[in-house]
Coordinates of N, CA and C in Angstrom, one line a residue:
Chain S
E1 N 16.9 -5.2 14.5 CA 15.9 -4.2 14.0 C 16.4 -3.7 12.6
I2 N 15.5 -3.6 11.7 CA 15.8 -3.2 10.3 C 15.9 -1.7 10.3
V3 N 17.0 -1.2 9.7 CA 17.2 0.3 9.5 C 17.1 0.6 8.0
L4 N 16.5 1.7 7.7 CA 16.4 2.1 6.3 C 17.2 3.4 6.1
T5 N 18.0 3.4 5.1 CA 18.7 4.6 4.7 C 18.3 5.1 3.3
Q6 N 18.2 6.4 3.2 CA 17.8 7.0 1.9 C 18.9 7.8 1.3
S7 N 19.0 7.8 0.0 CA 20.0 8.7 -0.6 C 19.4 9.1 -2.0
P8 N 19.8 10.4 -2.4 CA 20.6 11.3 -1.6 C 19.7 11.9 -0.5
A9 N 20.3 12.7 0.4 CA 19.5 13.4 1.4 C 18.7 14.5 0.7
T10 N 19.3 15.2 -0.3 CA 18.7 16.2 -1.1 C 19.0 16.0 -2.5
L11 N 18.0 16.2 -3.4 CA 18.1 16.1 -4.8 C 17.6 17.4 -5.4
S12 N 18.5 18.1 -6.1 CA 18.1 19.3 -6.7 C 17.9 19.1 -8.2
L13 N 16.7 19.3 -8.7 CA 16.4 19.1 -10.1 C 15.4 20.1 -10.6
S14 N 15.3 20.2 -11.9 CA 14.4 21.1 -12.6 C 13.1 20.4 -13.0
P15 N 12.0 21.1 -13.1 CA 10.8 20.5 -13.7 C 11.1 19.9 -15.0
G16 N 10.5 18.7 -15.2 CA 10.7 18.0 -16.4 C 11.8 16.9 -16.4
E17 N 12.7 17.1 -15.4 CA 13.8 16.1 -15.2 C 13.3 14.8 -14.5
R18 N 14.1 13.8 -14.6 CA 13.8 12.5 -14.0 C 14.4 12.5 -12.6
A19 N 13.7 12.0 -11.6 CA 14.2 11.9 -10.3 C 14.3 10.4 -9.9
T20 N 15.5 10.0 -9.3 CA 15.7 8.7 -8.9 C 16.1 8.7 -7.4
L21 N 15.2 8.1 -6.6 CA 15.5 8.1 -5.1 C 15.7 6.7 -4.7
S22 N 16.7 6.5 -3.8 CA 17.1 5.2 -3.3 C 16.7 5.0 -1.9
C23 N 16.4 3.8 -1.5 CA 16.1 3.4 -0.2 C 16.8 2.0 0.0
R24 N 17.6 1.9 1.1 CA 18.3 0.6 1.3 C 18.0 0.1 2.7
A25 N 17.8 -1.1 2.9 CA 17.5 -1.7 4.2 C 18.7 -2.6 4.7
T26 N 18.9 -2.6 6.0 CA 20.0 -3.4 6.5 C 19.8 -4.9 6.4
Q27 N 18.6 -5.3 6.2 CA 18.4 -6.7 5.9 C 17.1 -6.8 5.1
S28 N 16.9 -8.0 4.5 CA 15.8 -8.1 3.5 C 14.4 -7.8 4.1
V29 N 13.7 -7.0 3.4 CA 12.3 -6.7 3.8 C 11.3 -7.3 2.7
N30 N 11.9 -8.3 2.0 CA 11.1 -8.8 0.8 C 10.6 -7.7 -0.1
N31 N 9.3 -7.6 -0.3 CA 8.9 -6.4 -1.1 C 7.9 -5.5 -0.2
Y32 N 8.1 -5.7 1.1 CA 7.2 -4.9 2.0 C 7.7 -3.5 2.3
L33 N 7.7 -2.7 1.2 CA 8.2 -1.4 1.3 C 7.2 -0.4 0.6
A34 N 7.0 0.7 1.2 CA 6.2 1.8 0.7 C 6.9 3.1 0.6
W35 N 6.4 4.0 -0.2 CA 6.9 5.3 -0.4 C 5.8 6.3 -0.1
Y36 N 6.2 7.4 0.5 CA 5.3 8.5 0.9 C 5.8 9.8 0.4
Q37 N 5.0 10.7 0.1 CA 5.3 12.1 -0.2 C 4.8 13.0 0.8
Q38 N 5.6 14.0 1.3 CA 5.1 14.9 2.3 C 5.5 16.3 1.8
K39 N 4.5 17.2 1.7 CA 4.8 18.6 1.5 C 4.7 19.4 2.8
P40 N 5.3 20.6 2.8 CA 5.4 21.3 4.1 C 4.0 21.6 4.6
G41 N 3.8 21.3 5.9 CA 2.5 21.6 6.6 C 1.4 20.6 6.2
Q42 N 1.7 19.6 5.5 CA 0.7 18.6 5.1 C 1.1 17.2 5.7
A43 N 0.0 16.4 5.7 CA 0.2 15.0 6.1 C 0.9 14.2 5.0
P44 N 1.6 13.1 5.3 CA 2.1 12.3 4.2 C 1.0 11.7 3.3
R45 N 1.4 11.4 2.1 CA 0.5 10.7 1.2 C 1.2 9.5 0.7
L46 N 0.4 8.4 0.7 CA 1.0 7.1 0.2 C 1.1 7.1 -1.3
L47 N 2.2 6.8 -1.8 CA 2.4 6.8 -3.3 C 2.5 5.3 -3.8
I48 N 3.3 4.5 -3.2 CA 3.7 3.2 -3.7 C 3.6 2.2 -2.5
Y49 N 3.1 1.0 -2.7 CA 3.1 0.0 -1.6 C 3.6 -1.3 -2.2
D50 N 4.0 -2.2 -1.4 CA 4.6 -3.4 -1.8 C 5.6 -3.2 -2.9
A51 N 6.4 -2.2 -2.8 CA 7.6 -1.9 -3.6 C 7.2 -1.3 -5.0
S52 N 6.2 -1.7 -5.6 CA 5.9 -1.3 -7.0 C 4.5 -1.0 -7.3
N53 N 3.6 -1.1 -6.4 CA 2.2 -0.9 -6.7 C 1.8 0.6 -6.4
R54 N 1.3 1.2 -7.4 CA 0.8 2.6 -7.1 C -0.5 2.6 -6.4
A55 N -0.5 3.5 -5.4 CA -1.8 3.7 -4.6 C -2.8 4.4 -5.5
T56 N -4.0 4.3 -5.0 CA -5.2 4.9 -5.8 C -4.9 6.4 -6.1
G57 N -5.1 6.8 -7.3 CA -5.0 8.2 -7.7 C -3.6 8.8 -7.9
I58 N -2.6 7.9 -7.7 CA -1.2 8.4 -7.9 C -0.9 8.4 -9.4
P59 N -0.3 9.5 -9.9 CA 0.0 9.5 -11.4 C 1.0 8.5 -11.8
A60 N 0.9 8.1 -13.1 CA 1.8 7.1 -13.6 C 3.2 7.5 -13.7
R61 N 3.5 8.8 -13.5 CA 4.9 9.2 -13.5 C 5.7 8.7 -12.3
F62 N 5.0 8.3 -11.3 CA 5.6 7.7 -10.1 C 5.7 6.2 -10.3
S63 N 6.9 5.6 -10.1 CA 7.0 4.2 -10.1 C 8.0 3.7 -9.1
G64 N 7.8 2.5 -8.6 CA 8.7 1.9 -7.6 C 9.2 0.6 -8.1
S65 N 10.4 0.3 -7.7 CA 11.0 -1.0 -8.0 C 11.9 -1.4 -6.9
G66 N 12.4 -2.7 -7.1 CA 13.3 -3.3 -6.1 C 12.7 -4.4 -5.3
S67 N 13.5 -5.1 -4.6 CA 13.1 -6.1 -3.6 C 14.3 -6.5 -2.7
G68 N 14.0 -7.1 -1.6 CA 15.1 -7.5 -0.7 C 15.6 -6.3 0.1
T69 N 16.7 -5.7 -0.3 CA 17.3 -4.6 0.5 C 17.4 -3.3 -0.3
D70 N 17.2 -3.3 -1.6 CA 17.4 -2.1 -2.4 C 16.2 -1.8 -3.2
F71 N 15.8 -0.5 -3.0 CA 14.5 -0.1 -3.6 C 14.8 1.3 -4.3
T72 N 13.9 1.6 -5.3 CA 14.0 2.9 -6.0 C 12.7 3.4 -6.2
L73 N 12.5 4.7 -6.0 CA 11.3 5.5 -6.4 C 11.8 6.4 -7.6
T74 N 11.1 6.3 -8.7 CA 11.4 7.1 -9.9 C 10.2 8.0 -10.2
I75 N 10.5 9.2 -10.4 CA 9.5 10.2 -10.9 C 10.0 10.5 -12.3
S76 N 9.3 10.1 -13.3 CA 9.8 10.1 -14.7 C 10.0 11.5 -15.2
S77 N 9.1 12.5 -14.9 CA 9.3 13.8 -15.3 C 8.6 14.7 -14.3
L78 N 9.5 15.5 -13.6 CA 9.0 16.2 -12.4 C 8.0 17.3 -12.8
E79 N 6.9 17.3 -12.1 CA 6.0 18.4 -12.1 C 6.2 19.3 -11.0
P80 N 5.8 20.6 -11.1 CA 6.0 21.6 -10.0 C 5.5 21.1 -8.6
E81 N 4.4 20.3 -8.6 CA 3.8 19.9 -7.4 C 4.6 18.7 -6.8
D82 N 5.6 18.2 -7.5 CA 6.3 17.0 -7.0 C 7.5 17.4 -6.0
F83 N 7.8 18.6 -5.9 CA 8.9 19.0 -5.1 C 8.4 18.9 -3.6
A84 N 9.1 18.0 -2.9 CA 8.6 17.6 -1.6 C 9.6 16.7 -0.9
V85 N 9.3 16.2 0.3 CA 10.1 15.2 0.9 C 9.5 13.8 0.7
Y86 N 10.3 12.8 0.4 CA 9.9 11.5 0.1 C 10.5 10.5 1.2
Y87 N 9.6 9.7 1.8 CA 10.0 8.7 2.8 C 9.7 7.3 2.3
C88 N 10.7 6.4 2.5 CA 10.4 5.0 2.4 C 10.0 4.4 3.7
Q89 N 9.3 3.3 3.7 CA 8.8 2.7 5.0 C 8.7 1.2 4.8
Q90 N 9.2 0.4 5.7 CA 9.0 -1.0 5.7 C 8.2 -1.5 6.8
R91 N 7.6 -2.7 6.5 CA 6.8 -3.3 7.6 C 7.4 -4.7 7.8
S92 N 7.5 -5.1 9.0 CA 8.0 -6.5 9.3 C 6.9 -7.2 10.2
N93 N 6.8 -8.5 10.0 CA 5.8 -9.2 10.7 C 6.2 -9.7 12.1
W94 N 7.5 -9.9 12.2 CA 8.0 -10.4 13.5 C 9.4 -9.8 13.8
P95 N 9.5 -8.9 14.7 CA 8.4 -8.4 15.5 C 7.6 -7.4 14.6
R96 N 6.3 -7.2 15.0 CA 5.5 -6.3 14.2 C 5.9 -4.9 14.3
L97 N 6.6 -4.4 13.3 CA 7.2 -3.1 13.4 C 7.1 -2.4 12.0
F98 N 7.0 -1.1 12.1 CA 7.0 -0.3 10.9 C 8.1 0.8 11.0
T99 N 9.0 0.9 10.1 CA 10.1 1.7 10.1 C 10.2 2.6 8.9
F100 N 10.4 3.9 9.2 CA 10.6 4.9 8.1 C 12.1 5.2 7.9
G101 N 12.4 5.5 6.6 CA 13.7 6.1 6.3 C 13.7 7.5 6.7
P102 N 14.9 8.2 6.6 CA 15.1 9.6 7.1 C 14.5 10.6 6.1
G103 N 14.3 10.1 4.8 CA 13.7 11.0 3.9 C 14.7 11.6 2.8
T104 N 14.2 11.9 1.7 CA 14.9 12.6 0.6 C 14.1 13.8 0.2
K105 N 14.8 14.9 0.3 CA 14.1 16.2 -0.1 C 14.4 16.4 -1.6
V106 N 13.3 16.6 -2.4 CA 13.5 16.9 -3.8 C 13.1 18.4 -3.9
D107 N 14.2 19.2 -4.2 CA 13.9 20.6 -4.4 C 14.2 21.1 -5.7
I108 N 13.8 22.4 -6.0 CA 13.9 23.0 -7.3 C 15.3 23.5 -7.5
K109 N 15.9 23.1 -8.6 CA 17.3 23.6 -8.9 C 17.3 25.0 -9.4
Chain A
Q1 N -16.1 11.1 1.4 CA -14.7 10.9 1.3 C -14.1 10.6 2.7
V2 N -13.0 10.0 2.7 CA -12.3 9.7 4.0 C -12.0 10.9 4.7
Q3 N -12.3 10.9 6.0 CA -11.9 12.1 6.9 C -11.4 11.5 8.2
L4 N -10.2 12.0 8.6 CA -9.6 11.6 9.9 C -9.3 12.9 10.6
V5 N -9.9 13.2 11.7 CA -9.6 14.4 12.4 C -9.1 14.1 13.8
E6 N -7.8 14.5 14.0 CA -7.2 14.3 15.4 C -7.5 15.5 16.3
S7 N -7.6 15.2 17.6 CA -7.8 16.2 18.6 C -7.1 15.8 19.9
G8 N -7.0 16.7 20.8 CA -6.5 16.4 22.1 C -5.1 16.8 22.4
G9 N -4.4 17.4 21.4 CA -3.0 17.8 21.6 C -3.0 19.1 22.4
G10 N -1.8 19.4 22.8 CA -1.6 20.6 23.6 C -0.2 20.6 24.3
V11 N -0.1 21.5 25.2 CA 1.1 21.6 26.0 C 0.9 20.9 27.3
V12 N 1.9 20.0 27.7 CA 1.8 19.2 28.9 C 3.1 19.1 29.6
Q13 N 3.1 19.0 30.9 CA 4.4 18.9 31.6 C 5.0 17.5 31.5
P14 N 6.3 17.4 31.6 CA 6.9 16.1 31.6 C 6.3 15.2 32.8
G15 N 6.1 14.0 32.5 CA 5.5 13.1 33.5 C 4.0 13.0 33.5
R16 N 3.3 14.0 32.9 CA 1.9 14.0 32.9 C 1.3 13.2 31.7
S17 N 0.0 13.1 31.7 CA -0.7 12.3 30.7 C -1.5 13.2 29.7
L18 N -1.8 12.6 28.6 CA -2.7 13.2 27.6 C -3.4 12.1 26.8
R19 N -4.6 12.4 26.3 CA -5.3 11.4 25.5 C -5.6 12.1 24.2
L20 N -5.2 11.5 23.1 CA -5.5 11.9 21.8 C -6.7 11.1 21.2
S21 N -7.5 11.8 20.4 CA -8.6 11.2 19.7 C -8.5 11.4 18.2
C22 N -9.1 10.5 17.5 CA -9.1 10.6 16.0 C -10.5 10.2 15.5
A23 N -11.3 11.1 15.1 CA -12.6 10.9 14.6 C -12.6 10.5 13.1
A24 N -13.2 9.4 12.8 CA -13.1 8.9 11.4 C -14.5 8.9 10.8
S25 N -14.5 9.2 9.5 CA -15.7 9.2 8.7 C -15.4 8.9 7.2
G26 N -16.4 8.5 6.5 CA -16.2 8.3 5.0 C -15.8 6.9 4.7
F27 N -15.7 6.1 5.6 CA -15.3 4.7 5.4 C -15.8 3.8 6.6
T28 N -15.9 2.5 6.4 CA -16.3 1.6 7.4 C -15.2 1.4 8.4
F29 N -15.2 2.2 9.4 CA -14.1 2.3 10.4 C -13.8 0.9 11.0
S30 N -14.8 0.1 11.3 CA -14.7 -1.1 12.0 C -14.0 -2.2 11.1
N31 N -13.8 -1.9 9.9 CA -13.1 -2.9 9.0 C -11.6 -2.6 8.8
Y32 N -11.1 -1.5 9.4 CA -9.8 -1.1 9.1 C -8.9 -1.1 10.3
G33 N -7.7 -1.6 10.2 CA -6.6 -1.3 11.2 C -6.3 0.1 11.1
M34 N -5.8 0.6 12.3 CA -5.5 2.1 12.4 C -4.2 2.2 13.0
Y35 N -3.5 3.3 12.7 CA -2.1 3.6 13.1 C -2.1 5.0 13.8
W36 N -1.1 5.2 14.7 CA -0.6 6.5 15.1 C 0.8 6.6 14.6
V37 N 1.2 7.7 14.0 CA 2.5 8.0 13.6 C 2.8 9.4 14.0
R38 N 4.0 9.7 14.4 CA 4.4 11.0 14.9 C 5.6 11.6 14.2
Q39 N 5.7 12.9 14.3 CA 6.7 13.6 13.6 C 7.2 14.8 14.5
A40 N 8.4 14.6 15.0 CA 8.9 15.7 15.8 C 9.2 16.9 14.9
P41 N 9.2 18.1 15.5 CA 9.4 19.3 14.7 C 10.6 19.3 13.8
G42 N 10.5 19.4 12.5 CA 11.6 19.4 11.6 C 12.2 18.1 11.4
K43 N 11.6 17.0 11.9 CA 12.2 15.7 11.8 C 11.4 14.8 10.9
G44 N 11.8 13.5 10.8 CA 11.1 12.5 10.0 C 10.0 11.9 10.7
L45 N 9.4 10.8 10.1 CA 8.3 10.1 10.6 C 8.7 9.0 11.5
E46 N 7.9 8.7 12.5 CA 8.1 7.6 13.4 C 6.8 6.9 13.7
W47 N 6.7 5.7 13.4 CA 5.5 4.9 13.7 C 5.4 4.7 15.2
V48 N 4.2 4.9 15.8 CA 4.0 4.8 17.2 C 3.2 3.5 17.6
A49 N 2.1 3.3 17.0 CA 1.3 2.2 17.4 C 0.3 1.7 16.2
L50 N -0.1 0.5 16.3 CA -1.1 -0.1 15.4 C -2.1 -0.8 16.2
I51 N -3.4 -0.8 15.8 CA -4.4 -1.6 16.3 C -5.2 -2.2 15.2
W52 N -5.5 -3.5 15.4 CA -6.3 -4.2 14.4 C -7.7 -3.7 14.3
Y53 N -8.4 -4.0 13.2 CA -9.7 -3.5 12.9 C -10.7 -3.8 14.0
D54 N -10.5 -4.9 14.7 CA -11.4 -5.3 15.8 C -10.9 -5.0 17.2
G55 N -9.7 -4.4 17.2 CA -9.1 -4.1 18.5 C -8.4 -5.3 19.2
S56 N -8.4 -6.5 18.5 CA -7.9 -7.7 19.2 C -6.4 -7.7 19.4
S57 N -5.7 -7.0 18.5 CA -4.2 -6.9 18.7 C -3.7 -5.5 18.6
K58 N -2.7 -5.3 19.3 CA -2.1 -3.9 19.4 C -0.6 -4.1 19.4
Y59 N 0.1 -3.1 18.7 CA 1.6 -3.2 18.6 C 2.1 -1.8 18.8
Y60 N 3.3 -1.7 19.4 CA 3.9 -0.4 19.8 C 5.4 -0.4 19.4
A61 N 5.8 0.9 19.1 CA 7.2 1.1 19.0 C 7.9 1.0 20.3
D62 N 9.1 0.5 20.3 CA 9.8 0.4 21.6 C 9.9 1.7 22.4
S63 N 10.0 2.8 21.7 CA 10.1 4.1 22.4 C 8.9 4.5 23.2
V64 N 7.7 3.8 23.0 CA 6.5 4.2 23.7 C 5.9 3.0 24.5
K65 N 6.5 1.8 24.3 CA 5.9 0.6 24.9 C 5.9 0.8 26.4
G66 N 4.7 0.5 27.0 CA 4.6 0.6 28.5 C 4.1 1.9 28.9
R67 N 4.1 2.9 28.0 CA 3.7 4.3 28.4 C 2.5 4.7 27.6
F68 N 2.4 4.3 26.4 CA 1.2 4.7 25.5 C 0.3 3.4 25.3
T69 N -1.0 3.7 25.1 CA -2.0 2.7 24.9 C -2.9 3.1 23.7
I70 N -2.9 2.3 22.7 CA -3.8 2.6 21.6 C -5.1 1.8 21.8
S71 N -6.2 2.4 21.5 CA -7.5 1.8 21.6 C -8.5 2.3 20.6
R72 N -9.6 1.7 20.5 CA -10.6 2.2 19.5 C -12.0 1.9 20.0
D73 N -13.0 2.7 19.6 CA -14.4 2.5 19.9 C -15.1 2.4 18.5
N74 N -15.4 1.2 18.0 CA -15.9 1.1 16.7 C -17.4 1.6 16.7
S75 N -18.0 1.7 17.8 CA -19.4 2.2 17.8 C -19.4 3.8 17.6
K76 N -18.3 4.4 17.9 CA -18.1 5.8 17.8 C -17.2 6.2 16.7
N77 N -16.7 5.3 15.9 CA -15.8 5.5 14.8 C -14.6 6.4 15.3
T78 N -14.0 6.0 16.4 CA -13.0 6.9 17.0 C -11.8 6.0 17.5
L79 N -10.6 6.5 17.2 CA -9.4 5.9 17.6 C -8.8 6.8 18.7
Y80 N -8.1 6.2 19.7 CA -7.5 6.9 20.8 C -6.0 6.5 21.0
L81 N -5.3 7.5 21.6 CA -4.0 7.2 22.1 C -3.8 7.8 23.4
Q82 N -3.7 6.9 24.4 CA -3.5 7.4 25.8 C -2.0 7.4 26.0
M83 N -1.5 8.6 26.4 CA -0.1 8.8 26.5 C 0.2 9.2 28.0
N84 N 0.9 8.3 28.6 CA 1.3 8.5 30.1 C 2.8 8.7 30.2
S85 N 3.2 9.3 31.3 CA 4.6 9.5 31.6 C 5.3 10.2 30.4
L86 N 4.8 11.3 30.0 CA 5.3 12.0 28.8 C 6.6 12.5 29.1
R87 N 7.4 12.5 28.0 CA 8.8 13.0 28.0 C 9.0 14.1 27.0
A88 N 10.0 14.9 27.1 CA 10.3 16.0 26.1 C 10.4 15.4 24.7
E89 N 11.0 14.2 24.6 CA 11.2 13.6 23.3 C 9.9 13.1 22.7
D90 N 8.8 13.2 23.4 CA 7.5 12.8 22.8 C 6.9 14.0 22.1
T91 N 7.5 15.1 22.2 CA 7.0 16.3 21.5 C 7.0 16.1 20.0
A92 N 5.8 16.2 19.4 CA 5.6 15.9 17.9 C 4.2 16.2 17.5
V93 N 4.1 16.2 16.2 CA 2.7 16.2 15.6 C 2.3 14.7 15.5
Y94 N 1.2 14.4 16.0 CA 0.7 13.0 16.0 C -0.4 12.9 15.0
Y95 N -0.2 11.9 14.0 CA -1.1 11.6 13.0 C -1.8 10.3 13.2
C96 N -3.1 10.2 13.0 CA -3.7 8.9 12.8 C -3.8 8.6 11.4
A97 N -3.8 7.3 11.0 CA -3.9 6.9 9.7 C -4.7 5.6 9.6
K98 N -5.4 5.4 8.5 CA -6.1 4.1 8.3 C -5.2 3.2 7.5
D99 N -5.6 1.9 7.6 CA -4.9 0.9 6.8 C -5.3 1.0 5.3
L100 N -4.4 0.4 4.5 CA -4.6 0.5 3.1 C -5.8 -0.3 2.6
F101 N -6.0 -1.5 3.1 CA -7.1 -2.3 2.7 C -7.9 -2.8 4.0
S102 N -9.1 -3.1 3.8 CA -9.9 -3.6 5.0 C -9.4 -5.0 5.4
G103 N -9.5 -5.2 6.7 CA -9.1 -6.6 7.2 C -7.6 -6.9 7.1
C104 N -6.8 -5.9 6.9 CA -5.3 -6.2 6.7 C -4.7 -6.7 7.9
S105 N -5.2 -6.4 9.1 CA -4.6 -6.9 10.3 C -3.1 -6.6 10.4
G106 N -2.7 -5.3 10.0 CA -1.4 -4.9 10.1 C -0.4 -5.4 9.1
D107 N -1.0 -6.1 8.1 CA -0.2 -6.5 7.0 C -0.2 -5.6 5.8
C108 N -0.6 -4.3 6.1 CA -0.6 -3.4 5.0 C 0.2 -2.1 5.4
Y109 N -0.3 -1.0 5.0 CA 0.5 0.2 5.2 C -0.5 1.4 5.6
P110 N 0.0 2.4 6.3 CA -0.9 3.6 6.5 C -1.2 4.2 5.2
D111 N -2.5 4.4 5.0 CA -2.9 4.9 3.7 C -3.3 6.3 3.8
Y112 N -4.5 6.6 4.2 CA -5.0 8.0 4.3 C -4.6 8.5 5.8
W113 N -4.1 9.7 5.8 CA -3.7 10.3 7.1 C -4.5 11.5 7.4
G114 N -4.7 11.8 8.8 CA -5.3 13.0 9.2 C -4.3 14.1 9.1
Q115 N -4.7 15.3 9.5 CA -3.8 16.5 9.5 C -2.9 16.6 10.7
G116 N -3.2 15.8 11.7 CA -2.3 15.8 12.9 C -2.7 16.7 14.0
T117 N -2.2 16.4 15.2 CA -2.4 17.3 16.4 C -1.1 17.4 17.1
L118 N -0.7 18.6 17.5 CA 0.6 18.8 18.1 C 0.6 18.6 19.6
V119 N 1.5 17.8 20.0 CA 1.8 17.6 21.4 C 3.1 18.2 21.8
T120 N 3.1 19.0 22.8 CA 4.3 19.7 23.2 C 4.5 19.3 24.7
V121 N 5.6 18.6 25.0 CA 5.9 18.3 26.4 C 7.0 19.2 26.9
S122 N 6.6 20.1 27.8 CA 7.6 21.1 28.3 C 7.2 21.6 29.7
S123 N 8.1 21.9 30.5 CA 7.8 22.4 31.8 C 7.7 23.9 31.8

């Protein structure tokens, strides 16, 4: 079973700064990786799918990169509404499983 | 606009059953695979189950296999999760979510999510 780890667990930054979040898989997931944002009391929102494709309506300051086992979510310049928890998620075809990472909390410094 | 509204949550004793529903609107429900994902209080996300757009295939997390059943009624635009033999560790907010693209057959990702319904398993 593929396990996802995310680092750091918490990232303390100021508005306007660049955020770089990491997600690592225990074995290759090809590019079958997504990123979600979750704010307190809200449902998750899909940001990035297939490692680097922005979902509909997601601002250009969010970008994803990587393949195989190492992936990165970058927020080029943090807006006040970007402070939240971010999860990566992989999908595998055999067995058909979907796994989430433990999350990275981006909070205000 | 897409709307997913979960219902059926509540407090239930260990070993008992509960059925969750998810009413969908704003998209052609019968064209999309659907997911259940849960989140224990203060914890991360855990995928629970997936059903193809036509209901022909269903997949489950090991933690719920044999106890939970996902189903759908495309004539009613509704997704279900039948939960049997509930355990304390099943306590969570349960979200339903639609697939990213139509006809994905599980080769996509949960896209739009409902607001969730809380299930508490406690004696």
